[in-house]
Amino acid sequence: GIQVEQSPPDLILQEGANSTLRCNFSDSVNNLQWFHQNPWGQLINLFYIPSGTKQNGRLSATTVATERYSLLYISSSQTTDSGVYFCAVASRSGGSNYKLTFGKGTLLTVNP
Amino acid sequence: DGGITQSPKYLFRKEGQNVTLSCEQNLNHDAMYWYRQDPGQGLRLIYYSQIVNDFQKGDIAEGYSVSREKKESFPLTVTSAQKNPTAFYLCASRSGTGLNEQYFGPGTRLTVT
């Protein structure tokens, strides 16, 4: 099946710093989502971005489908950005089932 | 409010007992999914259903069972055959009408001792 690798596994920032999280995947995809998992375990949808670029406030994401990677940018980080960020993809070869395969996540800690 | 609800939030069971986790959605979504998360790991797919009365095994279906008798409901039973049932379980749904984005419920944390 499709492989998803996220980097870095851990990231520690000072409040106000910018960061880039990366997601590499091994096959063409028809779905790519970025999530933020809060301390209570809830997965918050950040972006649905199988290709192209999107922005939402201080967050933006870019997926280069032909090169099989996606980037999540966090600017002017705040302590509330702390948590685990997951990339999840559904492979085109998986048909119309849109089953998501998750990476292992990036644990982000933003210190005040 | 529209959304996905899972109950209970925390569940404790003795080894050897079956337990059923609830997942309900009022988003009128066709597809529903169950994932499992272990500490420090990503989510793994257990079962999914694209329409009522139909479901398929995911990557780690052994020891689990599901039903999809109603569009709004997709309960997951963790049977005594599941060797390591203690985990965080998340339910998700997707519209199914050409919209691929999945949305997740708040999860149920199951502890088996």
Short mmCIF file of C-alpha atoms in Angstrom, two decimals:
data_model
loop_
_atom_site.label_atom_id
_atom_site.label_comp_id
_atom_site.label_asym_id
_atom_site.label_seq_id
_atom_site.Cartn_x
_atom_site.Cartn_y
_atom_site.Cartn_z
CA GLY A 1 0.00 0.00 0.00
CA ILE A 2 0.88 3.66 -0.10
CA GLN A 3 3.59 4.89 2.28
CA VAL A 4 3.40 8.25 4.05
CA GLU A 5 6.42 9.82 5.75
CA GLN A 6 6.30 12.99 7.80
CA SER A 7 9.20 15.12 8.90
CA PRO A 8 10.43 16.21 11.29
CA PRO A 9 8.99 13.85 13.92
CA ASP A 10 9.42 16.50 16.63
CA LEU A 11 9.72 20.27 16.47
CA ILE A 12 10.19 22.80 19.26
CA LEU A 13 9.66 26.50 18.54
CA GLN A 14 9.57 29.79 20.37
CA GLU A 15 6.32 31.68 20.06
CA GLY A 16 6.37 33.86 16.95
CA ALA A 17 8.62 31.59 14.91
CA ASN A 18 7.70 30.10 11.53
CA SER A 19 7.86 26.41 10.64
CA THR A 20 7.48 24.02 7.73
CA LEU A 21 6.22 20.47 8.07
CA ARG A 22 6.72 18.00 5.25
CA CYS A 23 4.74 14.98 4.02
CA ASN A 24 6.14 12.59 1.40
CA PHE A 25 3.98 9.89 -0.16
CA SER A 26 4.80 6.97 -2.42
CA ASP A 27 1.92 6.90 -4.94
CA SER A 28 -0.41 9.26 -6.76
CA VAL A 29 -3.28 10.41 -4.57
CA ASN A 30 -6.87 11.55 -4.92
CA ASN A 31 -7.11 12.89 -1.39
CA LEU A 32 -4.62 14.57 0.91
CA GLN A 33 -5.61 16.09 4.21
CA TRP A 34 -3.71 17.86 6.99
CA PHE A 35 -5.03 17.53 10.54
CA HIS A 36 -4.15 18.98 13.92
CA GLN A 37 -4.77 16.66 16.86
CA ASN A 38 -5.54 18.63 20.00
CA PRO A 39 -4.65 17.51 23.54
CA TRP A 40 -8.06 15.82 23.90
CA GLY A 41 -7.45 13.70 20.81
CA GLN A 42 -9.84 15.47 18.48
CA LEU A 43 -8.67 15.66 14.88
CA ILE A 44 -9.22 19.13 13.49
CA ASN A 45 -9.36 19.44 9.70
CA LEU A 46 -6.81 21.98 8.50
CA PHE A 47 -6.68 21.47 4.74
CA TYR A 48 -8.05 19.22 2.05
CA ILE A 49 -5.35 19.66 -0.58
CA PRO A 50 -4.65 16.86 -3.11
CA SER A 51 -2.90 19.49 -5.26
CA GLY A 52 -2.18 23.19 -5.33
CA THR A 53 -1.89 25.79 -2.59
CA LYS A 54 -4.34 26.98 0.07
CA GLN A 55 -4.14 29.47 2.90
CA ASN A 56 -6.17 29.86 6.05
CA GLY A 57 -4.97 32.63 8.33
CA ARG A 58 -1.48 31.86 9.63
CA LEU A 59 -1.53 28.41 8.05
CA SER A 60 -0.96 27.51 4.45
CA ALA A 61 -0.33 24.28 2.57
CA THR A 62 1.09 23.29 -0.77
CA THR A 63 0.89 19.90 -2.47
CA VAL A 64 3.07 19.09 -5.48
CA ALA A 65 1.31 15.95 -6.62
CA THR A 66 3.74 15.19 -9.47
CA GLU A 67 6.64 15.11 -7.00
CA ARG A 68 4.59 13.38 -4.27
CA TYR A 69 4.98 15.75 -1.37
CA SER A 70 3.02 18.29 0.61
CA LEU A 71 4.15 21.10 2.90
CA LEU A 72 2.32 22.73 5.79
CA TYR A 73 3.51 26.21 6.77
CA ILE A 74 2.79 27.73 10.16
CA SER A 75 3.68 31.39 10.52
CA SER A 76 3.94 33.44 13.71
CA SER A 77 3.36 30.33 15.82
CA GLN A 78 1.34 30.51 19.03
CA THR A 79 1.28 28.19 22.04
CA THR A 80 -2.17 27.01 20.95
CA ASP A 81 -0.57 25.59 17.78
CA SER A 82 1.06 22.89 19.91
CA GLY A 83 -0.01 19.33 19.26
CA VAL A 84 0.43 16.65 16.65
CA TYR A 85 0.05 17.41 12.95
CA PHE A 86 -0.93 14.54 10.69
CA CYS A 87 -0.82 14.17 6.96
CA ALA A 88 -3.19 11.56 5.50
CA VAL A 89 -3.59 10.43 1.90
CA ALA A 90 -5.87 8.22 -0.18
CA SER A 91 -4.20 6.47 -3.07
CA ARG A 92 -5.64 6.72 -6.60
CA SER A 93 -4.86 3.05 -7.05
CA GLY A 94 -7.18 2.33 -4.14
CA GLY A 95 -10.16 3.07 -6.32
CA SER A 96 -13.11 5.10 -5.07
CA ASN A 97 -12.88 4.00 -1.45
CA TYR A 98 -10.89 7.04 -0.32
CA LYS A 99 -9.34 5.11 2.53
CA LEU A 100 -6.90 7.37 4.34
CA THR A 101 -3.38 6.26 5.19
CA PHE A 102 -1.82 8.37 7.92
CA GLY A 103 1.75 9.37 8.54
CA LYS A 104 3.13 9.09 12.06
CA GLY A 105 2.75 12.80 12.66
CA THR A 106 4.90 15.75 13.70
CA LEU A 107 4.76 16.68 17.39
CA LEU A 108 4.96 20.48 17.57
CA THR A 109 5.70 22.26 20.85
CA VAL A 110 5.49 26.05 20.90
CA ASN A 111 7.04 27.61 23.99
CA PRO A 112 6.00 31.05 25.28
CA ASP B 1 -25.56 20.98 15.51
CA GLY B 2 -24.29 18.93 12.58
CA GLY B 3 -21.49 16.56 13.34
CA ILE B 4 -20.19 13.18 14.41
CA THR B 5 -20.73 11.91 17.93
CA GLN B 6 -18.98 9.02 19.63
CA SER B 7 -19.92 7.55 22.94
CA PRO B 8 -18.77 6.99 25.52
CA LYS B 9 -15.64 9.17 25.75
CA TYR B 10 -13.91 6.67 28.06
CA LEU B 11 -14.67 2.96 28.31
CA PHE B 12 -13.24 0.35 30.64
CA ARG B 13 -13.68 -3.40 30.18
CA LYS B 14 -12.33 -6.63 31.54
CA GLU B 15 -10.38 -8.92 29.27
CA GLY B 16 -12.59 -11.46 27.53
CA GLN B 17 -15.62 -9.19 27.20
CA ASN B 18 -16.96 -7.84 23.92
CA VAL B 19 -17.62 -4.11 23.83
CA THR B 20 -19.47 -1.92 21.31
CA LEU B 21 -18.44 1.65 20.48
CA SER B 22 -21.05 4.00 19.11
CA CYS B 23 -20.66 6.38 16.16
CA GLU B 24 -23.51 8.56 14.91
CA GLN B 25 -23.49 11.31 12.27
CA ASN B 26 -26.19 13.76 11.19
CA LEU B 27 -24.28 15.10 8.20
CA ASN B 28 -26.15 12.87 5.73
CA HIS B 29 -22.81 11.39 4.72
CA ASP B 30 -22.77 8.12 2.78
CA ALA B 31 -19.38 6.77 3.87
CA MET B 32 -18.20 6.03 7.39
CA TYR B 33 -14.87 4.78 8.74
CA TRP B 34 -13.33 3.40 11.94
CA TYR B 35 -9.68 4.04 12.82
CA ARG B 36 -7.51 2.99 15.70
CA GLN B 37 -4.70 5.09 17.21
CA ASP B 38 -1.99 3.73 19.51
CA PRO B 39 0.24 6.04 21.59
CA GLY B 40 2.69 8.02 19.48
CA GLN B 41 1.33 6.57 16.26
CA GLY B 42 -0.80 7.60 13.33
CA LEU B 43 -4.27 6.24 12.72
CA ARG B 44 -4.90 2.85 11.12
CA LEU B 45 -8.08 1.84 9.30
CA ILE B 46 -10.19 -0.93 10.86
CA TYR B 47 -13.40 -1.03 8.77
CA TYR B 48 -15.26 1.24 6.39
CA SER B 49 -18.68 1.44 4.81
CA GLN B 50 -19.60 3.33 1.66
CA ILE B 51 -23.36 2.68 1.78
CA VAL B 52 -25.94 1.20 4.10
CA ASN B 53 -25.79 -2.59 4.52
CA ASP B 54 -22.31 -2.76 3.03
CA PHE B 55 -18.88 -2.62 4.66
CA GLN B 56 -15.30 -3.71 3.97
CA LYS B 57 -12.29 -4.65 6.04
CA GLY B 58 -9.51 -2.17 6.43
CA ASP B 59 -5.89 -2.86 7.29
CA ILE B 60 -6.40 -4.20 10.82
CA ALA B 61 -9.89 -5.77 10.90
CA GLU B 62 -9.04 -8.92 12.87
CA GLY B 63 -10.86 -9.05 16.19
CA TYR B 64 -13.38 -6.34 15.21
CA SER B 65 -16.87 -6.37 13.70
CA VAL B 66 -19.21 -3.66 12.41
CA SER B 67 -22.74 -3.18 11.09
CA ARG B 68 -24.34 -0.47 8.94
CA GLU B 69 -28.09 -0.86 9.25
CA LYS B 70 -28.76 2.89 9.15
CA LYS B 71 -27.03 5.67 7.24
CA GLU B 72 -26.44 7.64 10.44
CA SER B 73 -24.92 4.86 12.52
CA PHE B 74 -21.79 2.69 12.25
CA PRO B 75 -21.13 0.84 15.54
CA LEU B 76 -17.86 -0.99 16.12
CA THR B 77 -17.64 -4.12 18.28
CA VAL B 78 -14.28 -4.98 19.79
CA THR B 79 -14.40 -8.72 20.39
CA SER B 80 -12.46 -10.84 22.83
CA ALA B 81 -10.43 -12.08 19.85
CA GLN B 82 -8.70 -8.70 19.51
CA LYS B 83 -5.31 -9.26 21.14
CA ASN B 84 -4.48 -5.66 22.06
CA PRO B 85 -7.79 -3.79 22.31
CA THR B 86 -6.60 -0.89 24.51
CA ALA B 87 -6.40 2.12 22.17
CA PHE B 88 -8.04 5.36 21.07
CA TYR B 89 -10.81 4.74 18.51
CA LEU B 90 -11.90 7.38 16.03
CA CYS B 91 -14.87 7.36 13.70
CA ALA B 92 -15.01 9.43 10.51
CA SER B 93 -17.46 10.15 7.72
CA ARG B 94 -17.30 11.45 4.16
CA SER B 95 -20.02 12.88 1.96
CA GLY B 96 -19.52 10.42 -0.88
CA THR B 97 -20.97 12.68 -3.55
CA GLY B 98 -17.66 13.55 -5.19
CA LEU B 99 -16.42 15.24 -2.02
CA ASN B 100 -13.47 13.38 -0.58
CA GLU B 101 -12.78 15.18 2.69
CA GLN B 102 -13.17 13.07 5.84
CA TYR B 103 -14.39 14.49 9.14
CA PHE B 104 -13.71 12.92 12.50
CA GLY B 105 -15.61 12.41 15.73
CA PRO B 106 -14.10 13.14 19.17
CA GLY B 107 -13.02 9.53 19.76
CA THR B 108 -13.47 6.86 22.44
CA ARG B 109 -10.59 5.82 24.66
CA LEU B 110 -10.93 2.09 25.43
CA THR B 111 -8.99 0.46 28.25
CA VAL B 112 -9.11 -3.32 28.70
CA THR B 113 -7.55 -4.87 31.81
#
